[in-house]
């Protein structure tokens, strides 16, 4: 018995956003839905689940068990009843979907009770998704897990109701290559063992190609190609599909001396000539240590690191390696972190009050999720100029003018200053976030997984933008990432982290082209698979 969408269309007023679209989910089969940001992938999933946001209208019908359920502005009880026992949902961002103030066990047990299942199954579900020490995990909170572990918890929650189909919406977009494959291996095993139908939504074509039986390619709300995955990938009919496949091509080439990176950033392209000197040091951390309560090992274990003026330094590692923790410790955004940090020769860790705010004004930060980091109740011009208002710089007119200048600097039309965040794509929102980070002309720009949620086309655009801004403004760039090709595009040096320690640091060409540490070699090899 299949689950199908027939003649699905989604409108915002009179503007068509998606469709008409037909698709089928079959037990034990995986359907891959691919396309760039704004193509309609998530709208398709939300329509199927009956979770479209207010202001959008769906038409068409869902077919299940011989019944045709109309899609309308108000979700019908029969459609709502599909959620849970028929349709399970694995969201893109598990940190946003998990309750931050309730333990994992409490959330699992509550969901099990809603579906009439005993509490004791909570531990079994965590074991089934291969979460280590499930008994201890039940007592911990979402923030105490890595991204890959949280995604496993989200899958366990989706399984609480015993669904027949799973909708996985970009389940690996924020994960490194190895962890992404582990999560998809898990979903694939569940599909085979339970006969689940799986809809895998992703902008990562190589991953979809490895797991999906069939693929549906969307562009601007239209289906441009569909068919058996191998046939579509081996001989795409549409130029757009070929462009997607080429954009996602792996950035490695083989050679007699082993793998090497194409288009690795060079000092001539990204920064001042010559090696950095100690006098040029802008940010320095010494003996940085961080231990979270109940965690078996420290998140940071005595890290020393230095970033020079005009330099790009990538903190590279898998989920849970400590790279984001190190970035936050350097910015003094972690309570309980030990060690010392200097910013431009000033002891950053000793500053308080106005002195601390003044130093922080010299740092711009771009966060991972452009959807969550922009206030939906503020217009874009006000978002970009907000740091100026907070620090008391200028008046309303000069701040508005600066916001328009910054929008131009990041490749956006200054007339967009009057729009709202929801009116932009993911790539455009990240450009807005970068504009805000540049508002006070900082010396240092910190990007925490700033391209992990973007498709290949928009990722390339943001990386090119960061490289040009860095070069033109003389910015130092601290780039936190799990993506080796992104690190290669913007950084002259790379620090590789594992289990809270830097295991290798050096010039980008050397670290990626001839890695010395076994963990670095494993990361490079995983990216080639």
Coordinates of C-alpha atoms in Angstrom, one line a residue:
X1 CA 0.0 0.0 0.0
X2 CA 1.5 3.3 -1.1
X3 CA 1.1 6.8 0.2
X4 CA 0.7 9.4 -2.5
X5 CA 0.3 13.1 -3.2
X6 CA -1.7 14.0 -6.2
X7 CA -1.8 17.4 -8.0
X8 CA -0.2 19.1 -4.9
X9 CA 0.0 22.9 -5.3
X10 CA 1.0 25.5 -2.7
X11 CA 0.1 29.2 -3.0
X12 CA 0.8 32.3 -1.0
X13 CA -2.2 34.4 -2.0
X14 CA -2.2 34.4 -5.8
X15 CA 1.5 33.4 -6.1
X16 CA 2.2 29.8 -6.8
X17 CA 5.1 28.4 -4.8
X18 CA 4.9 24.7 -5.6
X19 CA 3.4 22.3 -8.1
X20 CA 1.4 20.8 -9.5
X21 CA 3.3 17.8 -8.2
X22 CA 2.6 14.0 -7.9
X23 CA 4.7 11.6 -5.9
X24 CA 4.4 8.2 -4.2
X25 CA 6.0 6.6 -1.1
X26 CA 6.2 2.9 -1.2
X27 CA 6.9 0.6 1.8
X28 CA 10.6 -0.4 1.9
X29 CA 11.6 2.2 -0.7
X30 CA 13.4 5.5 -0.5
X31 CA 12.4 8.5 -2.6
X32 CA 15.0 11.3 -2.8
X33 CA 13.7 14.8 -3.2
X34 CA 16.5 17.2 -4.3
X35 CA 16.9 20.8 -5.3
X36 CA 18.5 24.1 -4.3
X37 CA 17.2 26.3 -1.5
X38 CA 13.8 27.7 -2.4
X39 CA 13.0 24.8 -4.8
X40 CA 10.0 23.6 -2.8
X41 CA 11.5 20.5 -1.1
X42 CA 10.5 21.4 2.4
X43 CA 7.1 22.7 1.2
X44 CA 6.4 19.3 -0.2
X45 CA 7.2 17.6 3.1
X46 CA 5.2 20.1 5.1
X47 CA 2.2 19.7 2.8
X48 CA 2.3 15.9 3.2
X49 CA 2.5 16.3 7.0
X50 CA -0.2 19.0 7.1
X51 CA 2.2 21.4 8.8
X52 CA 2.3 24.3 6.3
X53 CA 2.7 27.7 8.1
X54 CA -0.1 30.2 8.2
X55 CA -0.6 32.2 5.1
X56 CA 0.1 29.3 2.7
X57 CA -2.7 27.3 1.0
X58 CA -2.4 23.8 -0.3
X59 CA -4.6 22.1 -2.8
X60 CA -4.6 18.6 -4.2
X61 CA -5.1 15.3 -2.2
X62 CA -3.3 12.7 -0.2
X63 CA -4.1 9.1 -1.1
X64 CA -3.8 6.4 1.6
X65 CA -5.4 3.1 2.2
X66 CA -7.8 3.7 -0.7
X67 CA -8.9 7.0 0.7
X68 CA -8.5 10.4 -1.0
X69 CA -8.0 13.2 1.6
X70 CA -8.3 16.7 0.2
X71 CA -5.6 19.2 1.0
X72 CA -7.1 22.6 2.0
X73 CA -6.3 25.8 3.9
X74 CA -7.6 24.1 7.1
X75 CA -6.2 20.6 7.7
X76 CA -8.9 17.9 7.8
X77 CA -9.0 15.6 10.8
X78 CA -8.3 12.6 8.5
X79 CA -5.1 14.3 7.3
X80 CA -4.0 15.2 10.8
X81 CA -4.5 11.6 11.8
X82 CA -1.8 10.5 9.4
X83 CA 0.9 12.2 11.6
X84 CA 2.4 9.7 14.0
X85 CA 1.1 6.2 13.3
X86 CA 1.4 6.6 9.5
X87 CA 3.9 9.4 9.0
X88 CA 6.9 10.1 11.1
X89 CA 9.0 13.3 10.8
X90 CA 12.7 13.7 11.2
X91 CA 13.4 17.5 11.2
X92 CA 16.4 19.3 9.9
X93 CA 17.4 20.9 13.1
X94 CA 17.0 18.5 16.1
X95 CA 18.2 21.2 18.6
X96 CA 15.3 23.4 17.6
X97 CA 12.8 20.6 17.7
X98 CA 13.9 19.1 21.1
X99 CA 12.7 20.8 24.3
X100 CA 15.8 22.4 25.8
X101 CA 14.5 22.2 29.4
X102 CA 13.4 18.6 29.5
X103 CA 15.6 15.5 29.6
X104 CA 15.7 13.2 26.5
X105 CA 14.0 10.5 28.6
X106 CA 11.1 12.7 29.5
X107 CA 10.5 13.7 25.9
X108 CA 10.6 10.1 24.7
X109 CA 8.3 8.8 27.4
X110 CA 5.8 11.6 26.8
X111 CA 5.6 10.7 23.1
X112 CA 5.3 7.0 23.8
X113 CA 2.4 7.6 26.2
X114 CA 0.6 9.7 23.6
X115 CA 0.7 6.7 21.3
X116 CA -0.3 4.2 24.0
X117 CA 3.1 2.6 24.3
X118 CA 4.9 1.8 27.6
X119 CA 7.6 4.1 29.1
X120 CA 10.2 1.3 29.2
X121 CA 10.5 1.4 25.4
X122 CA 12.4 4.7 25.6
X123 CA 15.7 3.0 26.4
X124 CA 15.1 0.4 23.7
X125 CA 14.5 3.2 21.1
X126 CA 17.8 4.9 22.0
X127 CA 19.6 1.6 21.8
X128 CA 18.0 1.0 18.4
X129 CA 19.3 4.3 17.0
X130 CA 22.8 3.2 18.2
X131 CA 23.1 6.0 20.9
X132 CA 25.9 4.9 23.3
X133 CA 24.9 4.3 26.9
X134 CA 21.2 4.8 26.4
X135 CA 20.4 4.5 30.1
X136 CA 22.6 7.5 30.9
X137 CA 21.4 9.4 27.8
X138 CA 17.8 9.3 29.1
X139 CA 18.8 11.6 31.9
X140 CA 20.7 14.1 29.9
X141 CA 19.5 17.2 28.1
X142 CA 19.6 18.0 24.3
X143 CA 22.5 20.6 24.6
X144 CA 24.7 17.9 26.2
X145 CA 24.8 15.9 22.9
X146 CA 26.6 16.4 19.6
X147 CA 24.7 17.2 16.4
X148 CA 24.9 13.6 15.2
X149 CA 23.7 12.3 18.6
X150 CA 20.7 14.8 18.6
X151 CA 19.7 13.6 15.1
X152 CA 19.6 10.0 16.4
X153 CA 17.4 11.2 19.3
X154 CA 15.1 12.9 16.8
X155 CA 14.9 9.6 14.8
X156 CA 14.0 7.8 18.0
X157 CA 11.2 10.3 18.7
X158 CA 9.9 9.8 15.2
X159 CA 9.8 6.0 15.8
X160 CA 7.8 6.3 19.0
X161 CA 4.5 6.0 17.2
X162 CA 5.5 3.1 15.0
X163 CA 5.0 4.9 11.7
X164 CA 4.9 3.2 8.3
X165 CA 6.6 6.1 6.5
X166 CA 9.4 8.5 7.5
X167 CA 9.9 12.0 6.1
X168 CA 13.5 13.1 6.7
X169 CA 13.9 16.8 5.9
X170 CA 17.6 17.6 5.4
X171 CA 18.6 15.3 8.2
X172 CA 22.4 15.6 7.5
X173 CA 22.8 19.3 6.4
X174 CA 24.7 20.3 9.6
X175 CA 26.7 17.1 10.0
X176 CA 30.2 16.2 8.9
X177 CA 30.7 13.6 6.2
X178 CA 31.3 10.6 8.4
X179 CA 28.4 11.3 10.8
X180 CA 26.1 12.1 7.9
X181 CA 26.7 8.7 6.4
X182 CA 26.2 7.0 9.8
X183 CA 22.8 8.8 10.2
X184 CA 21.8 7.8 6.7
X185 CA 23.0 4.2 7.2
X186 CA 20.7 4.1 10.3
X187 CA 17.7 5.4 8.3
X188 CA 18.5 2.9 5.5
X189 CA 18.7 0.0 8.0
X190 CA 15.3 1.1 9.6
X191 CA 13.8 1.2 6.1
X192 CA 15.0 -2.4 5.3
X193 CA 14.3 -3.9 8.7
X194 CA 10.8 -2.3 9.3
X195 CA 9.8 -2.0 5.6
X196 CA 9.5 1.8 6.1
X197 CA 8.8 4.1 3.2
X198 CA 11.4 6.9 3.4
X199 CA 11.3 10.4 1.8
X200 CA 14.8 11.7 2.0
X201 CA 14.9 15.5 1.3
X202 CA 18.4 16.9 0.7
X203 CA 20.5 19.3 -1.3
X204 CA 23.4 16.9 -1.0
X205 CA 23.1 14.9 -4.3
X206 CA 26.0 12.4 -3.6
X207 CA 24.2 11.3 -0.4
X208 CA 20.9 11.0 -2.1
X209 CA 22.5 9.0 -4.9
X210 CA 23.9 6.5 -2.4
X211 CA 20.6 5.8 -0.6
X212 CA 17.5 6.6 -2.8
X213 CA 15.8 4.2 -5.1
X214 CA 14.1 7.0 -7.0
X215 CA 14.8 10.7 -7.2
X216 CA 12.6 13.8 -7.8
X217 CA 14.4 17.0 -8.8
X218 CA 12.7 20.3 -8.0
X219 CA 13.4 23.8 -9.2
X220 CA 11.5 26.9 -8.2
X221 CA 8.5 24.8 -7.3
X222 CA 8.4 22.7 -10.5
X223 CA 9.4 19.1 -11.1
X224 CA 12.2 19.2 -13.7
X225 CA 13.2 15.5 -13.6
X226 CA 12.3 12.2 -12.0
X227 CA 13.2 8.6 -12.3
X228 CA 15.4 5.8 -11.0
X229 CA 18.3 7.3 -9.1
X230 CA 21.0 5.6 -11.0
X231 CA 19.5 6.6 -14.4
X232 CA 19.1 10.2 -13.4
X233 CA 22.6 10.5 -12.0
X234 CA 24.3 8.7 -14.8
X235 CA 22.4 10.4 -17.7
X236 CA 20.5 13.4 -16.5
X237 CA 18.1 14.8 -19.1
X238 CA 17.8 18.3 -17.9
X239 CA 20.6 20.9 -17.8
X240 CA 19.5 22.0 -14.3
X241 CA 20.1 18.4 -13.0
X242 CA 23.5 18.3 -14.6
X243 CA 24.4 21.6 -13.0
X244 CA 23.4 20.3 -9.5
X245 CA 25.4 17.2 -10.0
X246 CA 28.5 19.1 -11.1
X247 CA 28.1 21.7 -8.3
X248 CA 28.2 18.9 -5.8
X249 CA 31.2 17.2 -7.3
X250 CA 33.8 16.1 -4.8
X251 CA 36.7 18.6 -4.6
X252 CA 39.4 16.0 -4.5
X253 CA 41.7 14.6 -7.2
X254 CA 44.0 11.6 -7.0
X255 CA 47.6 11.6 -7.8
X256 CA 50.8 9.7 -7.3
X257 CA 51.3 11.3 -3.9
X258 CA 47.8 10.7 -2.7
X259 CA 44.7 12.9 -2.5
X260 CA 45.0 16.6 -2.9
X261 CA 42.5 19.5 -2.8
X262 CA 41.5 21.5 -5.8
X263 CA 41.1 25.3 -5.4
X264 CA 42.8 25.4 -2.0
X265 CA 43.1 29.0 -0.7
X266 CA 46.5 30.5 -0.9
X267 CA 48.0 33.4 1.1
X268 CA 48.3 35.5 -2.0
X269 CA 44.6 35.2 -2.6
X270 CA 43.4 35.6 1.0
X271 CA 45.8 37.6 3.0
X272 CA 49.0 39.7 3.4
X273 CA 52.2 38.4 1.9
X274 CA 54.7 36.5 4.0
X275 CA 54.2 34.4 7.1
X276 CA 52.4 35.9 10.1
X277 CA 54.5 37.1 13.0
X278 CA 53.8 37.1 16.7
X279 CA 53.4 40.8 16.5
X280 CA 50.5 40.4 14.0
X281 CA 48.6 38.2 16.5
X282 CA 45.0 39.4 16.9
X283 CA 43.4 36.6 18.9
X284 CA 45.2 34.2 21.2
X285 CA 44.0 31.4 23.5
X286 CA 46.0 29.6 26.1
X287 CA 45.2 26.4 28.0
X288 CA 41.5 26.6 27.1
X289 CA 39.5 23.9 28.9
X290 CA 35.8 23.3 29.1
X291 CA 34.0 20.4 30.9
X292 CA 30.2 20.0 30.7
X293 CA 28.4 18.5 33.7
X294 CA 27.8 14.7 33.4
X295 CA 29.9 14.5 30.2
X296 CA 32.4 11.7 30.5
X297 CA 35.3 13.7 29.0
X298 CA 36.2 17.4 28.6
X299 CA 34.8 19.3 25.6
X300 CA 38.1 21.2 25.5
X301 CA 41.3 19.9 26.9
X302 CA 44.0 22.5 27.3
X303 CA 44.0 24.1 23.8
X304 CA 46.5 26.7 22.7
X305 CA 45.7 28.6 19.5
X306 CA 46.6 31.8 17.7
X307 CA 44.9 33.8 14.9
X308 CA 46.8 36.5 13.0
X309 CA 45.6 39.8 11.5
X310 CA 44.2 39.3 8.0
X311 CA 44.5 35.5 8.3
X312 CA 41.9 32.8 7.7
X313 CA 42.0 30.0 10.3
X314 CA 39.6 27.1 10.0
X315 CA 38.7 25.0 13.1
X316 CA 37.9 21.7 11.5
X317 CA 36.4 18.6 13.1
X318 CA 33.5 16.2 13.3
X319 CA 30.5 16.7 15.5
X320 CA 31.5 16.6 19.1
X321 CA 35.2 17.3 18.4
X322 CA 35.1 20.6 20.3
X323 CA 35.4 23.0 17.4
X324 CA 32.3 25.1 18.2
X325 CA 33.1 25.0 21.9
X326 CA 36.6 26.4 21.2
X327 CA 35.1 29.1 19.0
X328 CA 32.7 30.1 21.8
X329 CA 35.4 29.9 24.5
X330 CA 37.6 32.3 22.4
X331 CA 34.6 34.7 22.3
X332 CA 33.9 34.4 26.0
X333 CA 30.4 33.0 25.3
X334 CA 30.9 30.0 27.6
X335 CA 30.4 30.0 31.4
X336 CA 32.8 27.7 33.1
X337 CA 35.5 27.8 30.4
X338 CA 39.0 27.9 31.9
X339 CA 42.1 29.5 30.3
X340 CA 43.1 32.9 29.0
X341 CA 42.2 34.7 25.8
X342 CA 43.9 37.9 24.4
X343 CA 42.3 40.1 21.8
X344 CA 44.9 42.5 20.2
X345 CA 47.1 42.1 23.2
X346 CA 44.3 42.9 25.7
X347 CA 43.4 40.2 28.3
X348 CA 39.9 39.4 27.0
X349 CA 39.1 37.1 29.9
X350 CA 39.8 39.9 32.5
X351 CA 37.3 42.4 30.9
X352 CA 34.0 43.3 32.5
X353 CA 31.1 45.7 31.7
X354 CA 31.7 48.5 29.3
X355 CA 35.3 47.4 28.5
X356 CA 34.0 43.9 27.6
X357 CA 31.3 45.3 25.4
X358 CA 33.8 47.6 23.6
X359 CA 36.1 44.7 22.8
X360 CA 33.2 42.6 21.6
X361 CA 32.3 45.4 19.2
X362 CA 35.5 44.5 17.3
X363 CA 34.2 41.0 16.6
X364 CA 31.5 40.1 14.2
X365 CA 29.8 36.7 14.4
X366 CA 27.8 34.7 11.8
X367 CA 25.9 31.8 13.1
X368 CA 25.0 28.4 11.6
X369 CA 21.3 28.8 11.0
X370 CA 20.3 31.9 9.1
X371 CA 16.6 31.1 9.8
X372 CA 17.1 31.1 13.6
X373 CA 19.6 33.9 13.9
X374 CA 17.4 36.7 12.3
X375 CA 14.5 38.2 14.3
X376 CA 11.4 37.5 12.2
X377 CA 9.7 40.6 13.7
X378 CA 12.4 43.0 12.5
X379 CA 12.9 44.4 9.0
X380 CA 16.2 43.6 7.4
X381 CA 17.5 47.2 7.6
X382 CA 16.9 47.2 11.3
X383 CA 18.5 43.8 11.7
X384 CA 21.7 44.9 9.9
X385 CA 21.9 48.2 11.8
X386 CA 21.1 46.6 15.2
X387 CA 24.7 46.5 16.4
X388 CA 25.1 50.2 15.7
X389 CA 22.0 50.9 17.8
X390 CA 23.1 48.7 20.7
X391 CA 26.5 50.5 20.8
X392 CA 25.0 53.9 20.4
X393 CA 26.7 54.6 17.0
X394 CA 25.2 57.4 14.9
X395 CA 21.5 58.3 14.6
X396 CA 18.6 56.6 12.9
X397 CA 19.4 58.2 9.5
X398 CA 23.1 57.3 9.5
X399 CA 22.4 53.8 10.7
X400 CA 19.9 53.2 8.0
X401 CA 22.4 54.5 5.4
X402 CA 25.1 52.2 6.7
X403 CA 22.6 49.2 6.6
X404 CA 22.0 49.9 2.9
X405 CA 25.8 50.2 2.2
X406 CA 26.3 46.8 3.9
X407 CA 23.6 45.1 1.9
X408 CA 25.3 46.3 -1.3
X409 CA 28.6 45.0 0.2
X410 CA 27.2 41.4 0.6
X411 CA 25.6 41.4 -2.8
X412 CA 22.0 42.4 -2.0
X413 CA 19.8 45.1 -3.3
X414 CA 19.7 48.0 -0.8
X415 CA 15.9 48.3 -1.5
X416 CA 15.6 45.0 0.3
X417 CA 16.1 46.8 3.6
X418 CA 12.4 47.2 4.1
X419 CA 11.6 43.5 3.7
X420 CA 11.2 40.8 6.4
X421 CA 13.5 37.8 6.9
X422 CA 10.9 35.2 5.7
X423 CA 10.9 36.9 2.3
X424 CA 14.5 35.7 1.6
X425 CA 16.1 32.4 0.7
X426 CA 18.6 30.7 3.0
X427 CA 21.6 32.0 1.1
X428 CA 20.2 35.5 1.1
X429 CA 19.5 35.3 4.9
X430 CA 23.1 34.3 5.5
X431 CA 24.2 37.4 3.5
X432 CA 22.0 39.5 5.7
X433 CA 23.7 37.9 8.8
X434 CA 27.1 38.7 7.4
X435 CA 26.1 42.3 6.7
X436 CA 25.0 42.6 10.4
X437 CA 28.3 41.1 11.5
X438 CA 30.2 43.8 9.6
X439 CA 28.1 46.7 10.9
X440 CA 30.8 48.0 13.3
X441 CA 33.7 47.3 10.9
X442 CA 35.2 44.5 13.0
X443 CA 38.8 43.3 13.0
X444 CA 37.7 39.7 13.4
X445 CA 34.8 37.8 11.7
X446 CA 33.8 34.5 13.3
X447 CA 31.7 32.0 11.3
X448 CA 30.2 29.0 13.1
X449 CA 29.2 26.4 10.4
X450 CA 28.0 29.4 8.3
X451 CA 27.5 27.3 5.1
X452 CA 26.5 23.9 6.5
X453 CA 22.8 24.5 5.9
X454 CA 23.1 25.7 2.3
X455 CA 23.0 23.9 -1.0
X456 CA 26.1 23.7 -3.2
X457 CA 25.3 26.8 -5.3
X458 CA 24.6 29.1 -2.3
X459 CA 27.5 27.6 -0.3
X460 CA 29.9 28.6 -3.1
X461 CA 28.4 32.1 -3.2
X462 CA 28.9 32.6 0.5
X463 CA 32.4 31.3 0.5
X464 CA 33.4 33.6 -2.4
X465 CA 31.8 36.5 -0.5
X466 CA 33.7 35.7 2.7
X467 CA 37.0 35.5 0.8
X468 CA 36.5 38.8 -1.0
X469 CA 35.4 40.6 2.2
X470 CA 38.4 39.2 4.1
X471 CA 40.7 40.4 1.4
X472 CA 39.2 43.8 0.8
X473 CA 38.6 44.7 4.5
X474 CA 41.8 43.0 6.0
X475 CA 39.6 40.9 8.2
X476 CA 40.9 38.0 10.3
X477 CA 38.5 35.1 9.8
X478 CA 37.9 32.3 12.3
X479 CA 35.9 29.7 10.4
X480 CA 34.3 26.8 12.3
X481 CA 33.4 23.9 10.0
X482 CA 33.2 20.2 9.4
X483 CA 33.4 20.8 5.6
X484 CA 36.9 20.3 4.3
X485 CA 36.2 21.9 1.0
X486 CA 34.8 25.0 2.7
X487 CA 37.8 25.3 4.9
X488 CA 40.1 25.0 1.8
X489 CA 38.2 27.8 0.1
X490 CA 38.6 30.5 2.8
X491 CA 41.5 29.6 5.2
X492 CA 45.3 29.7 4.9
X493 CA 45.6 27.6 8.0
X494 CA 43.6 24.7 9.5
X495 CA 43.5 23.4 13.0
X496 CA 42.0 19.9 13.2
X497 CA 40.2 18.9 16.4
X498 CA 39.5 15.6 17.9
X499 CA 38.0 14.9 21.4
X500 CA 38.7 18.5 22.6
X501 CA 42.3 18.7 21.4
X502 CA 44.1 20.1 18.4
X503 CA 45.7 17.1 16.7
X504 CA 47.1 18.9 13.7
X505 CA 47.6 22.5 12.7
X506 CA 49.3 24.0 9.7
X507 CA 49.0 25.5 6.3
X508 CA 45.8 24.4 4.5
X509 CA 47.7 22.9 1.5
X510 CA 49.9 20.8 3.9
X511 CA 47.1 19.7 6.2
X512 CA 44.7 18.6 3.5
X513 CA 47.2 17.6 0.9
X514 CA 49.6 15.6 3.1
X515 CA 47.9 15.1 6.5
X516 CA 50.2 13.8 9.3
X517 CA 47.7 12.7 11.9
X518 CA 45.6 9.6 11.5
X519 CA 42.4 11.5 12.4
X520 CA 43.1 14.1 9.7
X521 CA 43.8 11.3 7.2
X522 CA 40.4 9.7 8.1
X523 CA 38.6 13.0 7.6
X524 CA 40.2 13.5 4.2
X525 CA 39.4 10.0 3.2
X526 CA 35.7 10.3 4.4
X527 CA 35.3 13.4 2.2
X528 CA 36.5 11.4 -0.9
X529 CA 34.0 8.6 -0.4

